[in-house]
Amino acid sequence: MIRSEKSFRNSLRRNDMLLPRSLKGRLLIGVSALIISTSILISGVFAHLYRDSLFRWMIAQSENIAHSIVLEIADKILIDDLLSLQKILDQQVHNNKDIAYIFVYRDETVLANTFSGGFPLGLLAVNQISFGEESQAQLIRSTTGEHFLDIAWPIFEGKGGVLRVGFTDKFYHYQLVKLWIQLAVATTGILALGLALSYLFIKRITKPLNMLTEAATKIGRAEFDITLEIKGEYTEVDQLTRAFNLMINYLKEHILHLERKKQELEHAYAQSKIQAQALERAYHQAQILGEIAQEIGRLQNR
C-alpha cells in the first residue's frame, strides 16, 4: 500500500514536471488543444459530407454518360449491327479515361465488350436488373482489389438488352485526397492564426497578473514604493489590482507609523539614558559630599 502511494505521488510529480509552470503556458496548451480538437472534428464532419455528396455527384455523372451511350447505340441494337456497336464502345473507352469497361448483354449473352483479355467470369451476374426495371448503380470490387462504380442501364426498357458501364474510382479518390490536403492546409492556417490570436489574448489577460507577481516580489524585498495602474475596466483583475494597491498603501502607512514609533522610542531611550547618567553623577556627587562631611565632622571632634 505504501509503495503504491509513493508510486502514485511520483507519477503526479512527473506529470507536474511535464506541464508548464506558468499560467500563460497552461492556458496556451488548453486553447491549442481546444482549437486542434475542434478543427479535427469540423474537418471530419465536412469530409464526410463532401465524400457523400461527391459520391452522389459521381453516380449522377456516370448515369448521364451511360444514358448518352445508350442513346448512341440504340439504333445499332435495333439493326443488330454488332460491329458498329463494338466500335462505339471502344471509342467511348478511348475518349473517357474514367471508363474502365463497357459491355452490352441480352438474354444472358454478351453482345459486345471492351475487355481485351476476355470477358471476366462472374461480372455478368453482378448488378443485374430485371425486365422493366430502371437503371441502377452499384459499387463493386474486382478480384485484384480494385473498386468500380458499375452502372446498369436498360436499352428500350430491357427489350434491347442492358448496357453496363464500369467507372474507376481514381477521380473519386483523387478528389478526396485533394480535399484532405486542402483541409490540412486550412486547418494548419486556422491553427496558426488561432494560436497567434490566443497568445496575444492570453498575454493581455496575464499581463496584470505578471505585474502583480513582480510587485509581490518587490514587496518581498521590502520595496514598497510601487503603485499598479488600474485601467478602469472593472474586471476581476482590476479589482485585485485595486485591493493590492490598498494593501501596499496600508503597508506604507503602517511602516511609517512603526518608523515614527521607533524614532520616538529611540528619542525616549536617549532621554532616559541622559537622565540616568545625570542621576548617576548626582549620586556620585552626593556620595563625595557625604564623605567630605564625615571628614569635617571627625576633624571637629578632635
CSV table of N, CA and C in Angstrom, one decimal, residues 15-26:
chain,number,residue,atom,x,y,z
A,15,ASN,N,4.2,14.1,-13.9
A,15,ASN,CA,3.2,14.8,-14.8
A,15,ASN,C,3.2,16.3,-14.5
A,16,ASP,N,3.5,16.7,-13.3
A,16,ASP,CA,3.6,18.2,-13.0
A,16,ASP,C,4.8,18.8,-13.6
A,17,MET,N,5.9,18.0,-13.7
A,17,MET,CA,7.1,18.5,-14.3
A,17,MET,C,6.9,18.6,-15.8
A,18,LEU,N,6.1,17.8,-16.4
A,18,LEU,CA,5.9,17.8,-17.9
A,18,LEU,C,5.1,19.1,-18.2
A,19,LEU,N,4.1,19.5,-17.4
A,19,LEU,CA,3.3,20.6,-17.6
A,19,LEU,C,4.1,21.9,-17.4
A,20,PRO,N,3.8,23.0,-18.2
A,20,PRO,CA,4.4,24.2,-17.9
A,20,PRO,C,4.0,24.8,-16.6
A,21,ARG,N,4.9,25.5,-15.9
A,21,ARG,CA,4.5,26.0,-14.6
A,21,ARG,C,3.8,27.4,-14.7
A,22,SER,N,4.0,28.1,-15.7
A,22,SER,CA,3.3,29.4,-15.9
A,22,SER,C,1.9,29.3,-16.3
A,23,LEU,N,1.1,30.2,-15.8
A,23,LEU,CA,-0.4,30.2,-16.2
A,23,LEU,C,-0.5,30.5,-17.7
A,24,LYS,N,0.3,31.3,-18.3
A,24,LYS,CA,0.3,31.6,-19.7
A,24,LYS,C,0.5,30.3,-20.5
A,25,GLY,N,1.5,29.5,-20.1
A,25,GLY,CA,1.8,28.3,-20.8
A,25,GLY,C,0.6,27.3,-20.7
A,26,ARG,N,0.0,27.2,-19.6
A,26,ARG,CA,-1.1,26.2,-19.4
A,26,ARG,C,-2.3,26.7,-20.2
